[in-house]
Amino acid sequence: MEKIQDPMNGLVSLLDQIDQGEMHTAQLDEAHVGDIEGTWGTIRVGDTGARKTWFARLLTVLVIMGPGLITMVGDNDAGGIATYTQAGQNYGTSLLWTLLILIPVLIVNQEMVVRLGTITRVGHARLIFERFGKFWGAFSVIDLFVLNFLTIITEFIGFAMALNYFGVSPLISVPVGVIGLITITVTGSFRRWERAMWVCCIASLLMIPLALIAHPAIGPIVHDTFLPSITGGLNSTALLTIIAIVGTTVAPWQLFFQQSNVIDKRITARWLKNERADTIIGAFLTNIEAAGLIIAAAFVFAGTKLFNTFVDAGTTAHGYAASGHPVMGVILMIILLNASIIGACAVSLSTSYAFGDVFKVNHSLHRKVNEAKVFYGSYAALVVGAGAIVLIPNAPLGLMTFAVQALAGILLPSATVFLVLLCNDRAVLGPWINKPWLNVVAAVIVGLLVMLSLILAATTLFPNLDAIRLAMVLGIILIVSLVGMGVIALVQRMRKGPDPEIVALARMEKETWQMPPLAELTKPTWSAARKIGMLTLRFYLIIAVILLVVKTVQLAIGH
């Protein structure tokens, strides 16, 4: 592969010293320092050469590209394929506007994660431990493990369903899938792993021709993308479908995975713009692909007896065949198979990265198995365990799918709140903390996600609850809260004035600033408002999880 090198050989920059670990940084695994070895080439450590041509800039983006693209395409996992197909089969193209809204949500959320990764060089779970204490640190790792394990089970359900469509028994497909996922990851080469993920990302493009085969009309697509509407009007079922689309697009594992994968790829602040581009491209691509699934189902089933009868992706594939489009059924199952692979791999790795980060053991895809036993061992254990559960006769797979959706909704508030607080922590990000306008956008996004999470959790635990009325009440509370927070923040900013530390920093100084070792960071000051907020969050999570456990047990025993 072509290697991008610094043409100014012999110059040792400040950035070079940081990348080689010669300066005081927070690096926890030495494998995270060195050349960037991407799918499309290598960028040498300490490379500060300017990219003067469009080809050089494009090649640089391609070499950096990976963490953002894989995270975003991984969003369209087995659960995502089912959710988007359901939206198209039951509501036509009327919910396409939700995907347009989710693009900036994904970009804002994951851009903050990218900054944390490139500047701190420490994983998300470790930062939560250090800045919020042992309770929240342990909580973040435990809930990530439980949620991810349940999610991986749903990936294997999708994997088995896809191959069963082609006549392959789960007794064969699942073990092969387990072996394949482990083989992809334990090669000891970051580049080989990333290349396998790039193959999956390219295969995911099949969602676009799937829509074209259905001969869609452009008019309704454009209308429903830019003008919100809901076929049949807004009701509790439609609202929960919208929440499911949001939930499958914005998931807690993304934060942990992309931050750690950025670090593992050795991307520093020098390449932050390129990683932002990676994230933005991924956000657009994943939502365009999701739109393909919605459009395909919408135009094939419109006006037929199969409209508004979604059961699962496998049933929809058979429905395509019954409607005279057998090729679409085959393509949909290939898409589901591919989505299950990349989803299972990314979700499993997000857990392994977190374990390695928290327990301070080697956790890099650059390392051989004997150099990172806990990292690869936890990954293999998750994959094998999830695959084994899917093969258990009469296993409550439907109940597990229910638990994934409900638990993801419950845990989303804590994940998004921690993200915004970390990106406003001066000790952690220094000159890279959120700008005021970004905090405004982030506050609105977090508020909406929390509101949708509360609706999902409440209606899941209490099915007879009026979701529309609950949404109206929570919407009013959200607006009042955001306005109040905005007024308080504006008054405080006017009193404080511009931050002299940020103003004084030159661009190069900002570009080479990195978080010092975690042990040297000043402990965060907890204001009364922050203490109340965190206690409220803790209370909500404890009550919601208890109710979820009770509800799950009731469903399991048939009550």
Coordinates of C-alpha atoms in Angstrom, one line a residue:
M1 CA 0.0 0.0 0.0
E2 CA 1.1 3.6 -0.6
K3 CA 2.6 5.2 2.5
I4 CA 2.1 8.9 3.3
Q5 CA 5.3 10.2 4.7
D6 CA 6.6 13.5 6.0
P7 CA 8.6 15.1 3.2
M8 CA 10.5 17.1 5.8
N9 CA 12.6 14.2 7.1
G10 CA 14.8 15.1 9.9
L11 CA 12.4 17.6 11.6
V12 CA 11.3 16.4 15.0
S13 CA 8.1 18.2 15.9
L14 CA 6.4 18.5 19.2
L15 CA 3.6 16.3 17.8
D16 CA 6.2 13.6 17.0
Q17 CA 7.4 13.6 20.6
I18 CA 3.9 13.2 21.8
D19 CA 3.1 10.3 19.4
Q20 CA 6.3 8.5 20.4
G21 CA 5.4 8.7 24.1
E22 CA 8.4 11.0 24.9
M23 CA 6.2 13.6 26.6
H24 CA 4.0 13.4 29.6
T25 CA 0.7 11.9 28.3
A26 CA -2.1 9.8 29.6
Q27 CA -1.2 6.8 27.4
L28 CA -2.1 3.5 29.1
D29 CA -1.1 1.0 26.4
E30 CA 2.1 1.5 24.4
A31 CA 0.6 -0.3 21.4
H32 CA -1.6 2.8 20.9
V33 CA 1.5 4.8 19.9
G34 CA 3.1 4.5 16.5
D35 CA 2.3 4.6 12.8
I36 CA -1.3 4.8 11.7
E37 CA -1.9 1.6 9.8
G38 CA -5.1 1.9 7.9
T39 CA -6.8 -0.2 5.2
W40 CA -5.6 2.1 2.5
G41 CA -2.1 2.9 3.6
T42 CA 0.2 4.1 6.4
I43 CA 0.8 7.5 8.0
R44 CA 4.1 7.7 9.7
V45 CA 4.3 8.8 13.3
G46 CA 5.3 12.4 13.5
D47 CA 4.1 13.2 10.0
T48 CA 3.4 16.9 9.8
G49 CA 3.7 17.4 6.1
A50 CA 1.0 19.5 4.4
R51 CA -1.3 17.8 1.9
K52 CA -1.2 20.3 -1.0
T53 CA -3.1 18.3 -3.6
W54 CA -6.6 17.0 -3.6
F55 CA -5.3 13.5 -4.2
A56 CA -3.0 13.7 -1.1
R57 CA -5.9 15.0 1.0
L58 CA -8.2 12.3 -0.2
L59 CA -5.7 9.6 0.4
T60 CA -5.1 10.9 4.0
V61 CA -8.8 10.8 4.7
L62 CA -9.0 7.2 3.3
V63 CA -6.1 6.1 5.5
I64 CA -7.7 7.6 8.6
M65 CA -11.2 6.5 7.7
G66 CA -12.4 3.5 9.6
P67 CA -13.5 4.1 13.2
G68 CA -16.4 6.5 12.3
L69 CA -17.5 4.5 9.2
I70 CA -17.5 1.2 11.1
T71 CA -19.4 2.7 14.1
M72 CA -22.0 4.2 11.9
V73 CA -22.5 1.2 9.6
G74 CA -22.5 -1.0 12.7
D75 CA -25.6 0.9 13.7
N76 CA -27.5 -0.8 10.9
D77 CA -27.1 -4.1 12.7
A78 CA -29.6 -7.0 12.8
G79 CA -31.9 -4.9 15.0
G80 CA -31.6 -1.9 12.7
I81 CA -32.4 -3.9 9.6
A82 CA -35.6 -5.2 11.3
T83 CA -36.6 -1.7 12.6
Y84 CA -36.1 0.1 9.2
T85 CA -37.8 -2.7 7.3
Q86 CA -40.7 -2.5 9.7
A87 CA -41.0 1.3 9.3
G88 CA -41.3 0.9 5.5
Q89 CA -43.7 -2.1 5.5
N90 CA -46.0 -0.6 8.1
Y91 CA -45.7 3.2 7.4
G92 CA -44.5 3.5 3.8
T93 CA -42.0 6.3 3.3
S94 CA -43.7 8.6 5.8
L95 CA -41.0 8.1 8.5
L96 CA -38.0 9.0 6.2
W97 CA -37.8 12.4 7.9
T98 CA -36.6 10.7 11.1
L99 CA -33.4 9.6 9.4
L100 CA -32.7 13.2 8.2
I101 CA -33.0 14.5 11.8
L102 CA -30.8 11.7 13.1
I103 CA -27.8 12.7 10.9
P104 CA -26.9 15.8 12.9
V105 CA -27.6 13.9 16.2
L106 CA -25.1 11.2 15.2
I107 CA -22.5 13.7 14.0
V108 CA -22.7 15.8 17.2
N109 CA -22.6 12.8 19.6
Q110 CA -19.8 11.0 17.8
E111 CA -17.7 14.2 17.2
M112 CA -17.5 14.6 20.9
V113 CA -16.3 11.0 21.2
V114 CA -13.7 11.6 18.5
R115 CA -12.4 14.6 20.4
L116 CA -12.2 12.7 23.7
G117 CA -10.3 9.8 22.0
T118 CA -7.8 11.9 20.1
I119 CA -7.1 14.3 23.0
T120 CA -7.2 12.0 26.1
R121 CA -5.9 8.8 24.5
V122 CA -8.0 7.0 27.2
G123 CA -11.2 5.0 26.7
H124 CA -14.7 6.2 27.6
A125 CA -15.2 3.8 30.6
R126 CA -11.9 4.8 32.2
L127 CA -12.7 8.5 32.0
I128 CA -16.1 7.9 33.7
F129 CA -14.3 6.0 36.5
E130 CA -11.8 8.8 37.0
R131 CA -14.1 11.8 36.7
F132 CA -17.4 10.5 38.2
G133 CA -16.2 8.0 40.8
K134 CA -16.3 4.2 41.3
F135 CA -20.0 3.9 41.4
W136 CA -20.6 5.4 38.0
G137 CA -17.5 3.8 36.6
A138 CA -18.6 0.3 37.7
F139 CA -22.1 1.1 36.5
S140 CA -21.0 2.1 33.1
V141 CA -18.9 -1.1 32.6
I142 CA -21.5 -3.5 34.0
D143 CA -24.4 -2.0 32.1
L144 CA -22.3 -1.9 28.9
F145 CA -21.5 -5.6 29.4
V146 CA -25.1 -6.7 30.0
L147 CA -26.6 -4.6 27.2
N148 CA -23.9 -5.6 24.8
F149 CA -24.2 -9.2 25.6
L150 CA -28.0 -9.1 25.0
T151 CA -27.3 -7.1 21.7
I152 CA -24.8 -9.7 20.5
I153 CA -27.5 -12.4 21.0
T154 CA -29.8 -10.5 18.7
E155 CA -27.0 -10.3 16.2
F156 CA -26.8 -14.1 16.2
I157 CA -30.5 -14.3 15.9
G158 CA -30.2 -12.3 12.7
F159 CA -27.3 -14.3 11.6
A160 CA -29.2 -17.6 12.0
M161 CA -32.3 -16.2 10.4
A162 CA -30.4 -15.0 7.3
L163 CA -28.7 -18.3 6.7
N164 CA -31.8 -20.3 7.5
Y165 CA -33.5 -18.5 4.6
F166 CA -30.9 -20.2 2.4
G167 CA -31.5 -23.6 4.0
V168 CA -28.6 -23.6 6.5
S169 CA -29.5 -24.9 9.9
P170 CA -28.6 -22.7 12.9
L171 CA -26.7 -25.7 14.3
I172 CA -24.2 -25.1 11.5
S173 CA -24.5 -21.3 10.8
V174 CA -24.1 -20.2 14.4
P175 CA -20.9 -22.1 15.2
V176 CA -19.4 -21.0 11.9
G177 CA -20.3 -17.5 12.8
V178 CA -18.7 -17.7 16.2
I179 CA -15.5 -19.1 14.7
G180 CA -15.5 -16.5 11.9
L181 CA -16.0 -13.5 14.3
I182 CA -13.1 -14.7 16.5
T183 CA -10.9 -15.4 13.5
I184 CA -11.4 -11.9 12.1
T185 CA -10.4 -10.3 15.4
V186 CA -7.5 -12.3 16.9
T187 CA -5.1 -11.9 14.0
G188 CA -2.8 -9.5 15.9
S189 CA -3.1 -6.9 13.1
F190 CA -5.3 -3.8 13.3
R191 CA -5.0 -3.4 9.6
R192 CA -6.3 -7.0 8.8
W193 CA -9.2 -6.5 11.2
E194 CA -10.1 -3.1 9.7
R195 CA -10.0 -4.5 6.2
A196 CA -12.5 -7.2 7.1
M197 CA -14.8 -4.4 8.5
W198 CA -14.3 -2.4 5.3
V199 CA -15.6 -5.4 3.3
C200 CA -18.7 -5.4 5.5
C201 CA -19.1 -1.7 5.0
I202 CA -18.9 -2.0 1.3
A203 CA -21.4 -5.0 1.3
S204 CA -23.8 -2.8 3.3
L205 CA -24.2 -0.6 0.2
L206 CA -26.6 -3.4 -1.1
M207 CA -29.3 -1.5 0.8
I208 CA -29.3 1.2 -2.0
P209 CA -29.9 -1.1 -5.0
L210 CA -32.5 -2.9 -2.9
A211 CA -34.5 0.3 -3.0
L212 CA -34.0 0.8 -6.7
I213 CA -35.3 -2.7 -7.6
A214 CA -38.7 -1.6 -6.1
H215 CA -38.9 1.2 -8.8
P216 CA -39.6 3.9 -6.2
A217 CA -41.3 7.2 -7.1
I218 CA -39.1 10.2 -6.3
G219 CA -41.9 12.6 -5.4
P220 CA -43.1 10.8 -2.2
I221 CA -39.5 10.1 -1.1
V222 CA -38.5 13.8 -1.3
H223 CA -41.8 14.9 0.3
D224 CA -41.5 12.5 3.2
T225 CA -37.8 13.2 3.8
F226 CA -38.2 16.9 4.3
L227 CA -41.9 17.2 5.4
P228 CA -42.7 15.2 8.6
S229 CA -45.8 13.0 8.4
I230 CA -47.0 9.7 9.7
T231 CA -49.2 7.3 7.7
G232 CA -52.4 6.7 9.8
G233 CA -51.6 9.7 12.1
L234 CA -49.7 9.9 15.3
N235 CA -50.6 7.2 17.8
S236 CA -48.8 5.2 20.5
T237 CA -47.7 2.5 18.0
A238 CA -46.3 5.1 15.6
L239 CA -44.5 6.9 18.4
L240 CA -42.9 3.8 19.6
T241 CA -41.8 3.0 16.1
I242 CA -40.1 6.4 15.8
I243 CA -38.4 5.8 19.2
A244 CA -37.2 2.4 18.0
I245 CA -35.6 4.1 14.9
V246 CA -33.9 6.6 17.2
G247 CA -32.8 3.8 19.6
T248 CA -31.3 1.6 16.9
T249 CA -29.4 4.6 15.5
V250 CA -28.1 6.1 18.7
A251 CA -26.8 3.4 21.0
P252 CA -24.5 3.5 24.1
W253 CA -22.0 1.0 22.7
Q254 CA -21.1 3.5 19.9
L255 CA -19.6 6.0 22.4
F256 CA -17.3 3.3 23.9
F257 CA -16.4 1.7 20.6
Q258 CA -15.4 4.7 18.5
Q259 CA -13.4 6.4 21.3
S260 CA -11.4 3.3 21.9
N261 CA -11.0 2.4 18.2
V262 CA -9.8 5.9 17.5
I263 CA -7.1 5.5 20.2
D264 CA -6.3 2.0 18.9
K265 CA -5.8 3.3 15.4
R266 CA -3.3 5.8 16.9
I267 CA -5.2 8.9 15.6
T268 CA -4.1 12.0 17.4
A269 CA -5.3 15.7 17.4
R270 CA -3.1 16.2 14.3
W271 CA -5.7 14.1 12.3
L272 CA -8.8 15.2 14.1
K273 CA -10.3 16.9 11.0
N274 CA -9.9 13.7 9.0
E275 CA -11.6 11.6 11.7
R276 CA -14.4 14.1 11.8
A277 CA -14.8 13.7 8.1
D278 CA -14.8 9.9 8.6
T279 CA -17.6 10.3 11.2
I280 CA -19.7 12.7 9.0
I281 CA -19.4 10.4 5.9
G282 CA -20.4 7.5 8.0
A283 CA -23.4 9.3 9.5
F284 CA -24.7 10.2 6.0
L285 CA -24.0 6.8 4.6
T286 CA -25.7 4.8 7.3
N287 CA -28.9 6.9 7.1
I288 CA -29.0 6.7 3.3
E289 CA -28.7 2.9 3.6
A290 CA -31.4 2.8 6.2
A291 CA -33.6 4.9 3.8
G292 CA -33.0 2.2 1.2
L293 CA -34.6 -0.4 3.5
I294 CA -37.6 1.8 4.2
I295 CA -38.1 2.7 0.6
A296 CA -37.8 -0.9 -0.6
A297 CA -40.5 -2.2 1.8
A298 CA -42.7 0.9 1.3
F299 CA -43.0 0.5 -2.5
V300 CA -43.2 -3.2 -2.7
F301 CA -45.9 -3.7 -0.1
A302 CA -48.0 -0.5 -0.6
G303 CA -51.6 -1.4 -1.5
T304 CA -51.1 -5.1 -0.8
K305 CA -52.3 -7.4 1.9
L306 CA -48.8 -7.5 3.3
F307 CA -48.8 -3.7 4.1
N308 CA -48.7 -3.1 7.8
T309 CA -48.1 -6.8 8.6
F310 CA -44.4 -6.8 9.6
V311 CA -43.3 -9.8 11.7
D312 CA -39.5 -10.0 11.2
A313 CA -36.9 -9.5 8.5
G314 CA -37.1 -13.2 7.4
T315 CA -40.9 -13.0 6.9
T316 CA -40.4 -9.8 4.9
A317 CA -37.9 -11.5 2.7
H318 CA -40.5 -14.3 1.9
G319 CA -43.0 -11.4 1.4
Y320 CA -40.7 -10.0 -1.3
A321 CA -40.6 -13.3 -3.0
A322 CA -44.4 -13.7 -2.8
S323 CA -44.8 -10.2 -4.3
G324 CA -42.8 -11.1 -7.4
H325 CA -39.4 -9.9 -6.2
P326 CA -37.5 -13.0 -5.1
V327 CA -34.1 -11.2 -5.7
M328 CA -35.1 -8.6 -3.1
G329 CA -35.6 -11.4 -0.6
V330 CA -32.2 -12.8 -1.3
I331 CA -30.5 -9.4 -1.1
L332 CA -32.3 -8.5 2.2
M333 CA -31.0 -11.7 3.8
I334 CA -27.5 -11.0 2.6
I335 CA -27.8 -7.5 4.1
L336 CA -29.1 -9.0 7.4
L337 CA -26.2 -11.5 7.4
N338 CA -23.6 -8.8 6.8
A339 CA -25.2 -6.4 9.3
S340 CA -25.1 -9.2 12.0
I341 CA -21.4 -9.7 11.4
I342 CA -20.3 -6.1 11.7
G343 CA -22.7 -5.4 14.5
A344 CA -21.5 -8.4 16.6
C345 CA -17.9 -7.6 16.0
A346 CA -18.2 -3.9 16.9
V347 CA -20.4 -4.4 19.9
S348 CA -18.2 -7.2 21.3
L349 CA -15.1 -5.1 20.8
S350 CA -16.6 -2.1 22.6
T351 CA -16.9 -4.3 25.7
S352 CA -13.4 -5.7 25.4
Y353 CA -11.9 -2.3 25.0
A354 CA -13.8 -1.1 28.1
F355 CA -12.5 -4.1 30.2
G356 CA -9.0 -3.5 29.1
D357 CA -9.1 0.2 29.7
V358 CA -10.6 -0.1 33.2
F359 CA -8.4 -3.0 34.4
K360 CA -5.3 -1.4 32.8
V361 CA -4.4 -4.5 30.8
N362 CA -3.3 -4.6 27.2
H363 CA -6.2 -3.9 24.9
S364 CA -5.2 -3.4 21.3
L365 CA -5.8 -5.1 18.0
H366 CA -2.2 -4.4 17.3
R367 CA -1.2 -7.0 19.9
K368 CA -1.0 -10.8 19.6
V369 CA -3.2 -13.0 21.6
N370 CA -0.5 -13.9 24.1
E371 CA 0.1 -10.2 24.7
A372 CA -3.6 -9.3 25.4
K373 CA -5.3 -12.4 26.9
V374 CA -8.0 -10.5 28.8
F375 CA -8.8 -8.3 25.8
Y376 CA -9.2 -11.2 23.3
G377 CA -10.5 -13.6 25.9
S378 CA -13.4 -11.3 26.9
Y379 CA -14.2 -10.8 23.2
A380 CA -14.2 -14.6 22.5
A381 CA -16.3 -15.3 25.7
L382 CA -19.0 -12.8 24.7
V383 CA -19.2 -14.2 21.1
V384 CA -19.2 -17.8 22.2
G385 CA -21.7 -17.2 25.1
A386 CA -24.1 -15.3 22.8
G387 CA -23.9 -17.9 20.1
A388 CA -24.5 -20.7 22.6
I389 CA -27.7 -19.1 24.0
V390 CA -29.2 -18.8 20.5
L391 CA -28.7 -22.6 20.1
I392 CA -30.5 -23.4 23.3
P393 CA -33.8 -25.2 22.5
N394 CA -36.8 -23.0 23.4
A395 CA -34.5 -20.2 24.6
P396 CA -36.6 -17.0 25.2
L397 CA -35.1 -15.1 22.3
G398 CA -38.1 -12.8 21.9
L399 CA -37.8 -11.9 25.6
M400 CA -34.1 -11.1 25.1
T401 CA -34.9 -8.9 22.2
F402 CA -37.5 -7.1 24.4
A403 CA -34.9 -6.6 27.1
V404 CA -32.3 -5.2 24.7
Q405 CA -34.7 -2.5 23.5
A406 CA -35.9 -1.6 27.0
L407 CA -32.5 -1.6 28.6
A408 CA -31.0 0.5 25.8
G409 CA -33.7 3.1 26.4
I410 CA -33.1 3.1 30.1
L411 CA -29.3 3.5 29.9
L412 CA -29.2 6.0 27.1
P413 CA -29.6 9.1 29.4
S414 CA -26.6 8.2 31.5
A415 CA -24.4 7.6 28.5
T416 CA -25.3 11.0 26.8
V417 CA -25.1 13.0 30.1
F418 CA -21.6 11.6 30.8
L419 CA -20.5 12.4 27.3
V420 CA -21.5 16.1 27.5
L421 CA -20.1 16.5 31.0
L422 CA -16.7 15.0 29.9
C423 CA -16.6 17.3 26.9
N424 CA -17.0 20.3 29.3
D425 CA -14.3 19.1 31.7
R426 CA -11.4 21.5 31.4
A427 CA -8.9 19.1 33.1
V428 CA -9.8 16.4 30.5
L429 CA -10.0 18.4 27.2
G430 CA -8.3 21.7 28.0
P431 CA -8.7 24.0 25.0
W432 CA -10.8 21.3 23.2
I433 CA -13.8 21.6 25.5
N434 CA -17.2 22.2 23.9
K435 CA -17.9 25.6 22.5
P436 CA -21.1 27.4 23.8
W437 CA -23.0 26.8 20.6
L438 CA -22.2 23.1 20.7
N439 CA -23.3 22.9 24.3
V440 CA -26.7 24.4 23.2
V441 CA -27.0 21.8 20.4
A442 CA -25.8 19.0 22.7
A443 CA -28.3 20.0 25.4
V444 CA -31.2 19.9 23.0
I445 CA -30.1 16.5 21.6
V446 CA -29.5 15.0 25.1
G447 CA -32.9 16.4 26.3
L448 CA -34.7 14.8 23.3
L449 CA -32.9 11.5 23.8
V450 CA -33.7 11.4 27.5
M451 CA -37.3 12.2 26.8
L452 CA -37.6 9.5 24.2
S453 CA -35.8 7.1 26.5
L454 CA -38.3 7.8 29.3
I455 CA -41.2 7.2 26.9
L456 CA -39.7 4.0 25.7
A457 CA -38.9 2.7 29.2
A458 CA -42.3 3.8 30.6
T459 CA -44.4 2.3 27.9
T460 CA -42.4 -0.9 27.8
L461 CA -42.8 -1.4 31.6
F462 CA -46.4 -0.1 31.6
P463 CA -48.0 -1.1 28.2
N464 CA -51.4 0.6 29.0
L465 CA -49.7 4.0 29.5
D466 CA -50.9 6.7 27.1
A467 CA -47.6 7.4 25.1
I468 CA -49.0 10.5 23.4
R469 CA -50.0 12.2 26.6
L470 CA -46.7 11.3 28.3
A471 CA -44.8 12.7 25.3
M472 CA -46.7 16.0 25.6
V473 CA -46.0 16.3 29.3
L474 CA -42.3 15.4 28.9
G475 CA -42.0 17.8 25.9
I476 CA -43.3 20.7 28.0
I477 CA -40.9 19.8 30.8
L478 CA -38.0 19.6 28.4
I479 CA -38.7 23.0 26.8
V480 CA -39.0 24.7 30.2
S481 CA -35.9 23.0 31.4
L482 CA -33.8 23.9 28.4
V483 CA -35.0 27.6 28.5
G484 CA -34.1 27.8 32.2
M485 CA -30.7 26.2 31.7
G486 CA -30.0 28.5 28.8
V487 CA -30.8 31.6 30.8
I488 CA -28.6 30.5 33.7
A489 CA -25.7 29.6 31.3
L490 CA -26.0 33.0 29.5
V491 CA -25.9 34.9 32.8
Q492 CA -22.9 33.0 34.0
R493 CA -21.1 33.5 30.7
M494 CA -21.8 37.3 30.7
R495 CA -20.4 37.5 34.2
K496 CA -17.3 35.4 33.5
G497 CA -16.5 36.8 30.1
P498 CA -14.2 35.1 27.5
D499 CA -11.9 32.4 28.7
P500 CA -8.4 33.8 28.7
E501 CA -6.8 30.4 28.6
I502 CA -8.5 29.4 25.4
V503 CA -8.0 32.8 23.8
A504 CA -4.3 32.8 24.5
L505 CA -3.6 29.4 22.9
A506 CA -2.2 29.5 19.4
R507 CA -3.5 26.9 16.9
M508 CA -0.4 24.8 17.0
E509 CA -0.4 24.8 20.8
K510 CA -4.0 23.7 20.7
E511 CA -3.2 21.0 18.1
T512 CA -0.5 19.4 20.2
W513 CA -2.2 19.7 23.6
Q514 CA -3.0 16.4 25.2
M515 CA -4.5 15.4 28.5
P516 CA -1.8 14.7 31.2
P517 CA -1.8 11.4 33.1
L518 CA -5.0 10.7 34.8
A519 CA -3.4 10.6 38.3
E520 CA -2.3 14.2 37.8
L521 CA -5.7 15.6 36.9
T522 CA -7.3 17.9 39.4
K523 CA -10.5 16.4 40.9
P524 CA -13.7 17.8 39.4
T525 CA -15.6 20.2 41.6
W526 CA -19.2 19.0 42.2
S527 CA -21.6 21.9 42.4
A528 CA -24.9 21.5 44.3
A529 CA -26.8 21.4 40.9
R530 CA -24.5 18.6 39.6
K531 CA -24.9 16.6 42.8
I532 CA -28.7 16.8 42.6
G533 CA -28.6 15.9 38.9
M534 CA -26.4 12.9 39.4
L535 CA -28.5 11.7 42.4
T536 CA -31.7 12.1 40.3
L537 CA -30.1 10.1 37.5
R538 CA -29.0 7.4 39.9
F539 CA -32.5 7.2 41.3
Y540 CA -34.1 7.0 37.9
L541 CA -31.7 4.2 36.8
I542 CA -32.2 2.1 39.9
I543 CA -36.0 2.3 39.8
A544 CA -36.1 1.8 36.0
V545 CA -33.8 -1.3 36.1
I546 CA -35.8 -2.8 39.0
L547 CA -39.0 -2.3 37.1
L548 CA -37.5 -3.8 34.0
V549 CA -36.3 -6.9 35.9
V550 CA -39.8 -7.3 37.4
K551 CA -41.4 -6.9 34.0
T552 CA -39.0 -9.4 32.4
V553 CA -39.7 -12.0 35.1
Q554 CA -43.4 -11.5 34.7
L555 CA -43.2 -12.1 30.9
A556 CA -40.9 -15.1 31.5
I557 CA -43.4 -16.8 33.8
G558 CA -46.4 -15.9 31.6
H559 CA -48.0 -13.2 33.7

